[in-house]
DNA sequence: GTCTTGCTCAACCACACGGTTGAGTAAACG
DNA sequence: CGTTTACTCAACCGTGTGGTTGAGCAAGAC
């Protein structure tokens, strides 16, 4: 679990950089060499190589060997890991809204104690600490 | 475009930290105050406050006011932005695989010279497709 | 062999990040 | 009023990140 936690951190961290995100976008269209990836940008080849290392350590990319070239390949499966994480909490939040709406409806229909809308979730407490991912 | 680029960087950057990801997970279950969020962790309240600022600037979270308390609320819509970004390139990569597969099938049916099979994308290609296939 | 190409590794530098402590602020409580 | 609660802001500090240049290495070209 902690292992995947670290993996997610690497993945999100890797995609936090616009240049790296750009590279991922480019690689989605097809494999490319380091030089080709570096070409559109105003940075050194070494910098691009570093970025690729970050992407590789995050498991987003794989580097192979072809003579003196280093073709880079996008590892698309990693996206699933992110999507799963996101959807989990997105769904949880949505369900909470639905419960909140239902509660508000019921209160309006029956009683009208007072208008403080917050605190309706059983107050801010940690009734449900299902954290960790 | 650039504006959203920056936004995505902030979002991914915010989620690159396991503690912040944990907070998001907690907030998906319901709003909480800073103190409540800080409680489970072994860091100072100031550190947690800083983390919340990062999440806020990424648009993942909103802080309001309730007396001296600062209830934190998860802004779930942001997930859509991420999901869109991910799915876009995920889909693009998958389509590429399908095209590649189709090409390889056609070649096996006709000829078997595995010379320059690649280049279906116009980029430098190497025809190794190991993982997600 | 030597040269060139395509890349990585190493060292360095400025700056951002995550943590700390200490001080300050806003609202409730006595 | 002063105290307590709940927090933010400011300053500092070690470490990580993104950039640079310079050196080195593997493989094809000559």
PDB file of C-alpha atoms (C1' of nucleotides) in Angstrom:
ATOM      1  CA  UNK A   1       0.000   0.000   0.000  1.00  0.00           C
ATOM      2  CA  UNK A   2       2.801   2.346   0.896  1.00  0.00           C
ATOM      3  CA  UNK A   3       4.561   1.153  -2.188  1.00  0.00           C
ATOM      4  CA  UNK A   4       1.733   2.318  -4.379  1.00  0.00           C
ATOM      5  CA  UNK A   5       1.526   5.506  -2.380  1.00  0.00           C
ATOM      6  CA  UNK A   6       5.070   6.251  -3.365  1.00  0.00           C
ATOM      7  CA  UNK A   7       4.291   5.318  -6.948  1.00  0.00           C
ATOM      8  CA  UNK A   8       1.371   7.725  -7.072  1.00  0.00           C
ATOM      9  CA  UNK A   9       3.565  10.466  -5.666  1.00  0.00           C
ATOM     10  CA  UNK A  10       6.103   9.882  -8.399  1.00  0.00           C
ATOM     11  CA  UNK A  11       3.453   9.833 -11.076  1.00  0.00           C
ATOM     12  CA  UNK A  12       1.724  13.008  -9.947  1.00  0.00           C
ATOM     13  CA  UNK A  13       5.069  14.628  -9.354  1.00  0.00           C
ATOM     14  CA  UNK A  14       6.227  13.726 -12.830  1.00  0.00           C
ATOM     15  CA  UNK A  15       3.124  15.225 -14.383  1.00  0.00           C
ATOM     16  CA  UNK A  16       3.369  18.393 -12.314  1.00  0.00           C
ATOM     17  CA  UNK A  17       5.896  19.746 -14.791  1.00  0.00           C
ATOM     18  CA  UNK A  18       4.433  21.250 -17.993  1.00  0.00           C
ATOM     19  CA  UNK A  19       7.411  20.188 -20.069  1.00  0.00           C
ATOM     20  CA  UNK A  20       7.099  16.599 -18.939  1.00  0.00           C
ATOM     21  CA  UNK A  21       3.352  16.681 -19.495  1.00  0.00           C
ATOM     22  CA  UNK A  22       4.073  17.951 -22.969  1.00  0.00           C
ATOM     23  CA  UNK A  23       6.420  15.061 -23.589  1.00  0.00           C
ATOM     24  CA  UNK A  24       3.812  12.575 -22.472  1.00  0.00           C
ATOM     25  CA  UNK A  25       1.386  14.204 -24.890  1.00  0.00           C
ATOM     26  CA  UNK A  26       3.918  13.862 -27.663  1.00  0.00           C
ATOM     27  CA  UNK A  27       4.676  10.245 -26.821  1.00  0.00           C
ATOM     28  CA  UNK A  28       0.995   9.384 -26.891  1.00  0.00           C
ATOM     29  CA  UNK A  29       1.208   9.993 -30.610  1.00  0.00           C
ATOM     30  CA  UNK A  30       4.170   7.683 -31.038  1.00  0.00           C
ATOM     31  CA  UNK A  31       7.572   6.663 -29.705  1.00  0.00           C
ATOM     32  CA  UNK A  32      10.393   9.139 -30.088  1.00  0.00           C
ATOM     33  CA  UNK A  33      14.104   9.501 -29.398  1.00  0.00           C
ATOM     34  CA  UNK A  34      15.556  11.839 -26.821  1.00  0.00           C
ATOM     35  CA  UNK A  35      16.777  14.213 -29.483  1.00  0.00           C
ATOM     36  CA  UNK A  36      13.401  14.362 -31.136  1.00  0.00           C
ATOM     37  CA  UNK A  37      11.736  15.071 -27.839  1.00  0.00           C
ATOM     38  CA  UNK A  38      14.224  17.789 -27.039  1.00  0.00           C
ATOM     39  CA  UNK A  39      13.989  19.524 -30.421  1.00  0.00           C
ATOM     40  CA  UNK A  40      10.893  21.703 -29.811  1.00  0.00           C
ATOM     41  CA  UNK A  41      12.198  23.092 -26.537  1.00  0.00           C
ATOM     42  CA  UNK A  42      14.754  25.650 -25.631  1.00  0.00           C
ATOM     43  CA  UNK A  43      16.559  23.488 -23.114  1.00  0.00           C
ATOM     44  CA  UNK A  44      19.639  21.320 -23.319  1.00  0.00           C
ATOM     45  CA  UNK A  45      19.525  17.650 -24.222  1.00  0.00           C
ATOM     46  CA  UNK A  46      20.769  16.854 -20.742  1.00  0.00           C
ATOM     47  CA  UNK A  47      17.784  18.564 -19.190  1.00  0.00           C
ATOM     48  CA  UNK A  48      15.425  16.545 -21.359  1.00  0.00           C
ATOM     49  CA  UNK A  49      17.303  13.389 -20.446  1.00  0.00           C
ATOM     50  CA  UNK A  50      16.751  14.231 -16.784  1.00  0.00           C
ATOM     51  CA  UNK A  51      13.060  14.782 -17.333  1.00  0.00           C
ATOM     52  CA  UNK A  52      12.838  11.426 -19.044  1.00  0.00           C
ATOM     53  CA  UNK A  53      14.511   9.822 -16.072  1.00  0.00           C
ATOM     54  CA  UNK A  54      11.817  11.263 -13.828  1.00  0.00           C
ATOM     55  CA  UNK A  55       9.123   9.938 -16.140  1.00  0.00           C
ATOM     56  CA  UNK A  56      10.846   6.570 -16.246  1.00  0.00           C
ATOM     57  CA  UNK A  57      11.107   6.294 -12.471  1.00  0.00           C
ATOM     58  CA  UNK A  58       7.420   7.101 -12.267  1.00  0.00           C
ATOM     59  CA  UNK A  59       6.767   4.211 -14.639  1.00  0.00           C
ATOM     60  CA  UNK A  60       5.215   6.514 -17.204  1.00  0.00           C
ATOM     61  CA  UNK A  61       7.837   5.774 -19.800  1.00  0.00           C
ATOM     62  CA  UNK A  62      10.273   3.071 -20.848  1.00  0.00           C
ATOM     63  CA  UNK A  63      13.612   3.602 -22.540  1.00  0.00           C
ATOM     64  CA  UNK A  64      15.087   0.929 -24.763  1.00  0.00           C
ATOM     65  CA  UNK A  65      18.116   0.768 -26.974  1.00  0.00           C
ATOM     66  CA  UNK A  66      18.526   0.996 -30.731  1.00  0.00           C
ATOM     67  CA  UNK A  67      22.162   1.509 -31.701  1.00  0.00           C
ATOM     68  CA  UNK A  68      23.162   4.821 -30.155  1.00  0.00           C
ATOM     69  CA  UNK A  69      19.564   5.952 -30.043  1.00  0.00           C
ATOM     70  CA  UNK A  70      17.302   5.635 -26.987  1.00  0.00           C
ATOM     71  CA  UNK A  71      13.728   5.319 -28.169  1.00  0.00           C
ATOM     72  CA  UNK A  72      11.213   6.371 -25.542  1.00  0.00           C
ATOM     73  CA  UNK A  73       7.924   4.567 -25.187  1.00  0.00           C
ATOM     74  CA  UNK A  74       4.848   5.681 -23.265  1.00  0.00           C
ATOM     75  CA  UNK A  75       3.586   3.214 -20.658  1.00  0.00           C
ATOM     76  CA  UNK A  76      -0.114   3.958 -20.944  1.00  0.00           C
ATOM     77  CA  UNK A  77      -1.249   1.541 -18.263  1.00  0.00           C
ATOM     78  CA  UNK A  78      -0.091   3.949 -15.568  1.00  0.00           C
ATOM     79  CA  UNK A  79      -3.004   6.202 -16.416  1.00  0.00           C
ATOM     80  CA  UNK A  80      -5.304   3.583 -14.950  1.00  0.00           C
ATOM     81  CA  UNK A  81      -3.688   3.961 -11.552  1.00  0.00           C
ATOM     82  CA  UNK A  82      -4.334   7.699 -11.556  1.00  0.00           C
ATOM     83  CA  UNK A  83      -7.849   7.374 -12.881  1.00  0.00           C
ATOM     84  CA  UNK A  84      -8.661   4.879 -10.167  1.00  0.00           C
ATOM     85  CA  UNK A  85      -7.392   7.160  -7.443  1.00  0.00           C
ATOM     86  CA  UNK A  86      -9.273  10.141  -8.784  1.00  0.00           C
ATOM     87  CA  UNK A  87     -12.545   8.375  -9.413  1.00  0.00           C
ATOM     88  CA  UNK A  88     -12.555   6.870  -5.964  1.00  0.00           C
ATOM     89  CA  UNK A  89     -12.687  10.187  -4.162  1.00  0.00           C
ATOM     90  CA  UNK A  90     -14.684  11.924  -6.848  1.00  0.00           C
ATOM     91  CA  UNK A  91     -17.371   9.318  -6.400  1.00  0.00           C
ATOM     92  CA  UNK A  92     -17.164   9.520  -2.637  1.00  0.00           C
ATOM     93  CA  UNK A  93     -17.581  13.284  -2.736  1.00  0.00           C
ATOM     94  CA  UNK A  94     -20.508  13.047  -5.116  1.00  0.00           C
ATOM     95  CA  UNK A  95     -22.281  10.528  -2.957  1.00  0.00           C
ATOM     96  CA  UNK A  96     -21.828  12.839  -0.031  1.00  0.00           C
ATOM     97  CA  UNK A  97     -23.472  15.670  -1.946  1.00  0.00           C
ATOM     98  CA  UNK A  98     -26.381  13.469  -2.780  1.00  0.00           C
ATOM     99  CA  UNK A  99     -26.838  12.522   0.844  1.00  0.00           C
ATOM    100  CA  UNK A 100     -26.630  16.181   1.788  1.00  0.00           C
ATOM    101  CA  UNK A 101     -29.238  17.140  -0.771  1.00  0.00           C
ATOM    102  CA  UNK A 102     -31.573  14.431   0.430  1.00  0.00           C
ATOM    103  CA  UNK A 103     -31.172  15.603   3.992  1.00  0.00           C
ATOM    104  CA  UNK A 104     -31.872  19.200   3.090  1.00  0.00           C
ATOM    105  CA  UNK A 105     -34.964  18.168   1.170  1.00  0.00           C
ATOM    106  CA  UNK A 106     -36.249  16.212   4.121  1.00  0.00           C
ATOM    107  CA  UNK A 107     -35.623  19.101   6.477  1.00  0.00           C
ATOM    108  CA  UNK A 108     -37.423  21.561   4.275  1.00  0.00           C
ATOM    109  CA  UNK A 109     -40.380  19.261   3.900  1.00  0.00           C
ATOM    110  CA  UNK A 110     -40.778  18.528   7.578  1.00  0.00           C
ATOM    111  CA  UNK A 111     -39.266  20.930  10.016  1.00  0.00           C
ATOM    112  CA  UNK A 112     -37.393  24.177   9.749  1.00  0.00           C
ATOM    113  CA  UNK A 113     -35.285  24.404  12.864  1.00  0.00           C
ATOM    114  CA  UNK A 114     -32.838  26.950  11.574  1.00  0.00           C
ATOM    115  CA  UNK A 115     -30.936  27.782   8.481  1.00  0.00           C
ATOM    116  CA  UNK A 116     -27.366  26.799   9.238  1.00  0.00           C
ATOM    117  CA  UNK A 117     -26.705  24.520   6.357  1.00  0.00           C
ATOM    118  CA  UNK A 118     -23.217  23.474   7.220  1.00  0.00           C
ATOM    119  CA  UNK A 119     -22.660  20.837   9.806  1.00  0.00           C
ATOM    120  CA  UNK A 120     -25.251  18.664   8.177  1.00  0.00           C
ATOM    121  CA  UNK A 121     -22.860  15.815   7.660  1.00  0.00           C
ATOM    122  CA  UNK A 122     -22.993  14.801  11.270  1.00  0.00           C
ATOM    123  CA  UNK A 123     -20.776  17.750  11.977  1.00  0.00           C
ATOM    124  CA  UNK A 124     -17.236  18.155  10.950  1.00  0.00           C
ATOM    125  CA  UNK A 125     -16.086  15.229  12.962  1.00  0.00           C
ATOM    126  CA  UNK A 126     -14.161  12.308  11.667  1.00  0.00           C
ATOM    127  CA  UNK A 127     -16.928   9.808  11.778  1.00  0.00           C
ATOM    128  CA  UNK A 128     -15.470   7.980   8.863  1.00  0.00           C
ATOM    129  CA  UNK A 129     -11.783   7.926   8.475  1.00  0.00           C
ATOM    130  CA  UNK A 130     -11.230   5.759   5.492  1.00  0.00           C
ATOM    131  CA  UNK A 131      -8.188   7.641   4.401  1.00  0.00           C
ATOM    132  CA  UNK A 132      -5.053   6.272   2.858  1.00  0.00           C
ATOM    133  CA  UNK A 133      -5.024   5.177  -0.638  1.00  0.00           C
TER     134      UNK A 133
ATOM    135  CA  UNK B   1      -4.351  27.123 -22.746  1.00  0.00           C
ATOM    136  CA  UNK B   2      -1.338  28.273 -20.829  1.00  0.00           C
ATOM    137  CA  UNK B   3      -3.570  29.280 -17.991  1.00  0.00           C
ATOM    138  CA  UNK B   4      -4.951  25.791 -17.722  1.00  0.00           C
ATOM    139  CA  UNK B   5      -1.474  24.422 -18.165  1.00  0.00           C
ATOM    140  CA  UNK B   6      -0.438  26.222 -15.033  1.00  0.00           C
ATOM    141  CA  UNK B   7      -3.558  25.014 -13.280  1.00  0.00           C
ATOM    142  CA  UNK B   8      -2.825  21.408 -14.167  1.00  0.00           C
ATOM    143  CA  UNK B   9       0.717  21.818 -12.889  1.00  0.00           C
ATOM    144  CA  UNK B  10      -0.589  23.081  -9.576  1.00  0.00           C
ATOM    145  CA  UNK B  11      -3.115  20.286  -9.319  1.00  0.00           C
ATOM    146  CA  UNK B  12      -0.676  17.500 -10.122  1.00  0.00           C
ATOM    147  CA  UNK B  13       1.932  19.135  -7.928  1.00  0.00           C
ATOM    148  CA  UNK B  14      -0.498  19.354  -5.050  1.00  0.00           C
ATOM    149  CA  UNK B  15      -1.365  15.682  -5.348  1.00  0.00           C
ATOM    150  CA  UNK B  16       2.272  14.635  -5.595  1.00  0.00           C
ATOM    151  CA  UNK B  17       2.519  14.814  -1.809  1.00  0.00           C
ATOM    152  CA  UNK B  18       1.161  11.767   0.066  1.00  0.00           C
ATOM    153  CA  UNK B  19       0.056  13.860   3.021  1.00  0.00           C
ATOM    154  CA  UNK B  20      -1.928  16.186   0.800  1.00  0.00           C
ATOM    155  CA  UNK B  21      -3.408  13.235  -1.061  1.00  0.00           C
ATOM    156  CA  UNK B  22      -4.423  11.813   2.284  1.00  0.00           C
ATOM    157  CA  UNK B  23      -6.130  15.069   3.183  1.00  0.00           C
ATOM    158  CA  UNK B  24      -8.055  15.063  -0.053  1.00  0.00           C
ATOM    159  CA  UNK B  25      -9.154  11.515   0.719  1.00  0.00           C
ATOM    160  CA  UNK B  26     -10.314  12.614   4.136  1.00  0.00           C
ATOM    161  CA  UNK B  27     -12.149  15.634   2.770  1.00  0.00           C
ATOM    162  CA  UNK B  28     -13.983  13.479   0.275  1.00  0.00           C
ATOM    163  CA  UNK B  29     -15.786  12.015   3.273  1.00  0.00           C
ATOM    164  CA  UNK B  30     -16.765  15.432   4.588  1.00  0.00           C
ATOM    165  CA  UNK B  31     -15.620  18.951   5.403  1.00  0.00           C
ATOM    166  CA  UNK B  32     -13.155  19.356   8.227  1.00  0.00           C
ATOM    167  CA  UNK B  33     -11.321  22.051  10.129  1.00  0.00           C
ATOM    168  CA  UNK B  34      -7.565  22.541   9.989  1.00  0.00           C
ATOM    169  CA  UNK B  35      -7.112  21.084  13.435  1.00  0.00           C
ATOM    170  CA  UNK B  36      -9.122  18.014  12.590  1.00  0.00           C
ATOM    171  CA  UNK B  37      -7.087  17.511   9.462  1.00  0.00           C
ATOM    172  CA  UNK B  38      -3.847  17.913  11.360  1.00  0.00           C
ATOM    173  CA  UNK B  39      -4.772  15.556  14.199  1.00  0.00           C
ATOM    174  CA  UNK B  40      -3.823  12.208  12.611  1.00  0.00           C
ATOM    175  CA  UNK B  41      -0.389  13.394  11.546  1.00  0.00           C
ATOM    176  CA  UNK B  42       2.824  13.978  13.346  1.00  0.00           C
ATOM    177  CA  UNK B  43       3.416  17.436  11.939  1.00  0.00           C
ATOM    178  CA  UNK B  44       2.722  20.906  13.238  1.00  0.00           C
ATOM    179  CA  UNK B  45      -0.510  22.768  12.569  1.00  0.00           C
ATOM    180  CA  UNK B  46       1.486  25.301  10.577  1.00  0.00           C
ATOM    181  CA  UNK B  47       2.721  22.617   8.231  1.00  0.00           C
ATOM    182  CA  UNK B  48      -0.832  21.418   7.641  1.00  0.00           C
ATOM    183  CA  UNK B  49      -1.930  24.994   7.066  1.00  0.00           C
ATOM    184  CA  UNK B  50       0.765  25.313   4.426  1.00  0.00           C
ATOM    185  CA  UNK B  51      -0.357  22.128   2.716  1.00  0.00           C
ATOM    186  CA  UNK B  52      -3.908  23.433   2.656  1.00  0.00           C
ATOM    187  CA  UNK B  53      -2.696  26.607   1.010  1.00  0.00           C
ATOM    188  CA  UNK B  54      -1.123  24.546  -1.735  1.00  0.00           C
ATOM    189  CA  UNK B  55      -4.354  22.607  -2.203  1.00  0.00           C
ATOM    190  CA  UNK B  56      -6.311  25.860  -2.206  1.00  0.00           C
ATOM    191  CA  UNK B  57      -4.103  27.486  -4.832  1.00  0.00           C
ATOM    192  CA  UNK B  58      -4.555  24.404  -6.965  1.00  0.00           C
ATOM    193  CA  UNK B  59      -8.300  24.877  -6.661  1.00  0.00           C
ATOM    194  CA  UNK B  60      -8.715  21.507  -5.008  1.00  0.00           C
ATOM    195  CA  UNK B  61     -10.028  22.959  -1.798  1.00  0.00           C
ATOM    196  CA  UNK B  62     -11.868  26.010  -0.487  1.00  0.00           C
ATOM    197  CA  UNK B  63     -11.477  27.518   2.953  1.00  0.00           C
ATOM    198  CA  UNK B  64     -14.313  29.454   4.531  1.00  0.00           C
ATOM    199  CA  UNK B  65     -14.835  31.004   7.916  1.00  0.00           C
ATOM    200  CA  UNK B  66     -16.859  29.922  10.914  1.00  0.00           C
ATOM    201  CA  UNK B  67     -15.965  31.947  14.012  1.00  0.00           C
ATOM    202  CA  UNK B  68     -12.310  31.184  14.655  1.00  0.00           C
ATOM    203  CA  UNK B  69     -12.560  27.924  12.760  1.00  0.00           C
ATOM    204  CA  UNK B  70     -11.584  27.482   9.093  1.00  0.00           C
ATOM    205  CA  UNK B  71     -13.693  24.694   7.615  1.00  0.00           C
ATOM    206  CA  UNK B  72     -12.094  23.141   4.555  1.00  0.00           C
ATOM    207  CA  UNK B  73     -14.215  21.968   1.671  1.00  0.00           C
ATOM    208  CA  UNK B  74     -13.195  19.701  -1.211  1.00  0.00           C
ATOM    209  CA  UNK B  75     -13.761  21.163  -4.674  1.00  0.00           C
ATOM    210  CA  UNK B  76     -14.571  17.948  -6.483  1.00  0.00           C
ATOM    211  CA  UNK B  77     -15.001  19.479  -9.919  1.00  0.00           C
ATOM    212  CA  UNK B  78     -11.255  19.770 -10.297  1.00  0.00           C
ATOM    213  CA  UNK B  79     -11.070  16.026 -10.728  1.00  0.00           C
ATOM    214  CA  UNK B  80     -12.785  16.454 -14.073  1.00  0.00           C
ATOM    215  CA  UNK B  81      -9.908  18.526 -15.371  1.00  0.00           C
ATOM    216  CA  UNK B  82      -7.427  15.819 -14.491  1.00  0.00           C
ATOM    217  CA  UNK B  83      -9.571  13.022 -15.811  1.00  0.00           C
ATOM    218  CA  UNK B  84      -9.959  14.843 -19.103  1.00  0.00           C
ATOM    219  CA  UNK B  85      -6.238  15.321 -19.475  1.00  0.00           C
ATOM    220  CA  UNK B  86      -5.497  11.698 -18.654  1.00  0.00           C
ATOM    221  CA  UNK B  87      -8.194  10.192 -20.834  1.00  0.00           C
ATOM    222  CA  UNK B  88      -7.156  12.267 -23.800  1.00  0.00           C
ATOM    223  CA  UNK B  89      -3.704  10.791 -24.027  1.00  0.00           C
ATOM    224  CA  UNK B  90      -4.720   7.398 -22.782  1.00  0.00           C
ATOM    225  CA  UNK B  91      -7.180   7.190 -25.640  1.00  0.00           C
ATOM    226  CA  UNK B  92      -4.665   8.516 -28.114  1.00  0.00           C
ATOM    227  CA  UNK B  93      -2.132   5.914 -27.065  1.00  0.00           C
ATOM    228  CA  UNK B  94      -4.685   3.129 -27.260  1.00  0.00           C
ATOM    229  CA  UNK B  95      -5.749   4.132 -30.725  1.00  0.00           C
ATOM    230  CA  UNK B  96      -2.141   4.067 -31.779  1.00  0.00           C
ATOM    231  CA  UNK B  97      -1.780   0.518 -30.505  1.00  0.00           C
ATOM    232  CA  UNK B  98      -4.839  -0.521 -32.430  1.00  0.00           C
ATOM    233  CA  UNK B  99      -3.483   0.973 -35.618  1.00  0.00           C
ATOM    234  CA  UNK B 100      -0.161  -0.721 -35.048  1.00  0.00           C
ATOM    235  CA  UNK B 101      -1.820  -4.051 -34.417  1.00  0.00           C
ATOM    236  CA  UNK B 102      -3.874  -3.738 -37.548  1.00  0.00           C
ATOM    237  CA  UNK B 103      -0.757  -2.985 -39.542  1.00  0.00           C
ATOM    238  CA  UNK B 104       1.110  -5.919 -38.128  1.00  0.00           C
ATOM    239  CA  UNK B 105      -1.806  -8.213 -38.861  1.00  0.00           C
ATOM    240  CA  UNK B 106      -1.957  -7.038 -42.429  1.00  0.00           C
ATOM    241  CA  UNK B 107       1.739  -7.566 -42.872  1.00  0.00           C
ATOM    242  CA  UNK B 108       1.641 -11.068 -41.470  1.00  0.00           C
ATOM    243  CA  UNK B 109      -1.166 -11.947 -43.824  1.00  0.00           C
ATOM    244  CA  UNK B 110       0.698 -10.692 -46.847  1.00  0.00           C
ATOM    245  CA  UNK B 111       4.423 -10.512 -46.478  1.00  0.00           C
ATOM    246  CA  UNK B 112       6.839 -11.451 -43.772  1.00  0.00           C
ATOM    247  CA  UNK B 113       9.748  -9.125 -44.350  1.00  0.00           C
ATOM    248  CA  UNK B 114      10.147  -7.361 -41.089  1.00  0.00           C
ATOM    249  CA  UNK B 115      12.123  -4.528 -42.476  1.00  0.00           C
ATOM    250  CA  UNK B 116      10.695  -1.098 -41.866  1.00  0.00           C
ATOM    251  CA  UNK B 117       7.447  -2.030 -40.297  1.00  0.00           C
ATOM    252  CA  UNK B 118       7.183   0.959 -38.072  1.00  0.00           C
ATOM    253  CA  UNK B 119       6.715   4.595 -38.867  1.00  0.00           C
ATOM    254  CA  UNK B 120       2.986   4.350 -38.803  1.00  0.00           C
ATOM    255  CA  UNK B 121       2.908   7.582 -36.924  1.00  0.00           C
ATOM    256  CA  UNK B 122       5.375   9.436 -39.011  1.00  0.00           C
ATOM    257  CA  UNK B 123       7.705   9.571 -36.052  1.00  0.00           C
ATOM    258  CA  UNK B 124      10.738   7.563 -35.308  1.00  0.00           C
ATOM    259  CA  UNK B 125       9.312   4.300 -34.353  1.00  0.00           C
ATOM    260  CA  UNK B 126      10.536   1.087 -33.068  1.00  0.00           C
ATOM    261  CA  UNK B 127       8.085  -1.656 -33.237  1.00  0.00           C
ATOM    262  CA  UNK B 128       8.378  -3.084 -29.830  1.00  0.00           C
ATOM    263  CA  UNK B 129       5.149  -3.083 -27.963  1.00  0.00           C
ATOM    264  CA  UNK B 130       5.462  -5.034 -24.820  1.00  0.00           C
ATOM    265  CA  UNK B 131       3.378  -3.954 -21.900  1.00  0.00           C
ATOM    266  CA  UNK B 132      -0.074  -2.634 -22.392  1.00  0.00           C
ATOM    267  CA  UNK B 133      -0.710  -4.695 -25.440  1.00  0.00           C
TER     268      UNK B 133
ATOM    269  C1'  DG C   1      41.930   3.362 -35.999  1.00  0.00           C
ATOM    270  C1'  DT C   2      39.636   8.200 -35.724  1.00  0.00           C
ATOM    271  C1'  DC C   3      35.416  11.058 -36.182  1.00  0.00           C
ATOM    272  C1'  DT C   4      30.713  11.904 -35.462  1.00  0.00           C
ATOM    273  C1'  DT C   5      26.285  11.035 -33.480  1.00  0.00           C
ATOM    274  C1'  DG C   6      23.263  10.346 -29.638  1.00  0.00           C
ATOM    275  C1'  DC C   7      23.007  10.171 -25.489  1.00  0.00           C
ATOM    276  C1'  DT C   8      24.181   9.736 -20.044  1.00  0.00           C
ATOM    277  C1'  DC C   9      26.740  10.991 -15.863  1.00  0.00           C
ATOM    278  C1'  DA C  10      28.875  14.355 -12.704  1.00  0.00           C
ATOM    279  C1'  DA C  11      29.391  18.726 -10.685  1.00  0.00           C
ATOM    280  C1'  DC C  12      27.601  22.958  -9.800  1.00  0.00           C
ATOM    281  C1'  DC C  13      24.062  26.691  -8.973  1.00  0.00           C
ATOM    282  C1'  DA C  14      19.700  29.172  -7.908  1.00  0.00           C
ATOM    283  C1'  DC C  15      15.446  28.445  -6.191  1.00  0.00           C
ATOM    284  C1'  DA C  16      11.230  26.044  -4.487  1.00  0.00           C
ATOM    285  C1'  DC C  17       9.549  22.806  -1.010  1.00  0.00           C
ATOM    286  C1'  DG C  18       8.479  20.718   3.489  1.00  0.00           C
ATOM    287  C1'  DG C  19       9.522  21.044   7.918  1.00  0.00           C
ATOM    288  C1'  DT C  20      10.404  23.792  12.160  1.00  0.00           C
ATOM    289  C1'  DT C  21       9.645  27.672  15.842  1.00  0.00           C
ATOM    290  C1'  DG C  22       7.923  32.232  17.257  1.00  0.00           C
ATOM    291  C1'  DA C  23       4.921  35.954  16.768  1.00  0.00           C
ATOM    292  C1'  DG C  24       0.421  37.847  15.455  1.00  0.00           C
ATOM    293  C1'  DT C  25      -4.694  37.894  14.567  1.00  0.00           C
ATOM    294  C1'  DA C  26      -9.729  37.044  14.968  1.00  0.00           C
ATOM    295  C1'  DA C  27     -13.438  35.359  17.567  1.00  0.00           C
ATOM    296  C1'  DA C  28     -15.503  33.148  21.633  1.00  0.00           C
ATOM    297  C1'  DC C  29     -15.334  32.747  26.750  1.00  0.00           C
ATOM    298  C1'  DG C  30     -14.638  34.283  31.526  1.00  0.00           C
TER     299       DG C  30
ATOM    300  C1'  DC D   1     -10.916  43.701  30.168  1.00  0.00           C
ATOM    301  C1'  DG D   2      -7.699  39.403  29.657  1.00  0.00           C
ATOM    302  C1'  DT D   3      -7.467  34.473  28.371  1.00  0.00           C
ATOM    303  C1'  DT D   4      -8.187  30.660  25.349  1.00  0.00           C
ATOM    304  C1'  DT D   5      -8.939  28.667  20.900  1.00  0.00           C
ATOM    305  C1'  DA D   6      -7.966  28.151  16.157  1.00  0.00           C
ATOM    306  C1'  DC D   7      -5.546  29.382  13.117  1.00  0.00           C
ATOM    307  C1'  DT D   8      -2.131  32.322   9.703  1.00  0.00           C
ATOM    308  C1'  DC D   9       2.202  34.779   8.692  1.00  0.00           C
ATOM    309  C1'  DA D  10       7.219  35.301   8.846  1.00  0.00           C
ATOM    310  C1'  DA D  11      11.785  33.681   9.227  1.00  0.00           C
ATOM    311  C1'  DC D  12      14.886  30.144   8.967  1.00  0.00           C
ATOM    312  C1'  DC D  13      16.950  25.600   7.493  1.00  0.00           C
ATOM    313  C1'  DG D  14      18.118  21.248   5.130  1.00  0.00           C
ATOM    314  C1'  DT D  15      16.941  18.880   0.979  1.00  0.00           C
ATOM    315  C1'  DG D  16      15.167  18.254  -3.682  1.00  0.00           C
ATOM    316  C1'  DT D  17      14.415  20.060  -8.350  1.00  0.00           C
ATOM    317  C1'  DG D  18      15.422  22.103 -12.849  1.00  0.00           C
ATOM    318  C1'  DG D  19      18.653  24.288 -15.204  1.00  0.00           C
ATOM    319  C1'  DT D  20      23.527  24.743 -16.803  1.00  0.00           C
ATOM    320  C1'  DT D  21      28.337  23.114 -18.686  1.00  0.00           C
ATOM    321  C1'  DG D  22      31.935  19.603 -19.331  1.00  0.00           C
ATOM    322  C1'  DA D  23      33.382  15.004 -19.647  1.00  0.00           C
ATOM    323  C1'  DG D  24      32.626  10.285 -21.065  1.00  0.00           C
ATOM    324  C1'  DC D  25      30.718   6.262 -23.497  1.00  0.00           C
ATOM    325  C1'  DA D  26      28.590   3.259 -27.099  1.00  0.00           C
ATOM    326  C1'  DA D  27      27.790   2.468 -31.842  1.00  0.00           C
ATOM    327  C1'  DG D  28      27.697   3.665 -36.717  1.00  0.00           C
ATOM    328  C1'  DA D  29      30.432   6.287 -40.428  1.00  0.00           C
ATOM    329  C1'  DC D  30      34.749   7.104 -42.658  1.00  0.00           C
TER     330       DC D  30
END
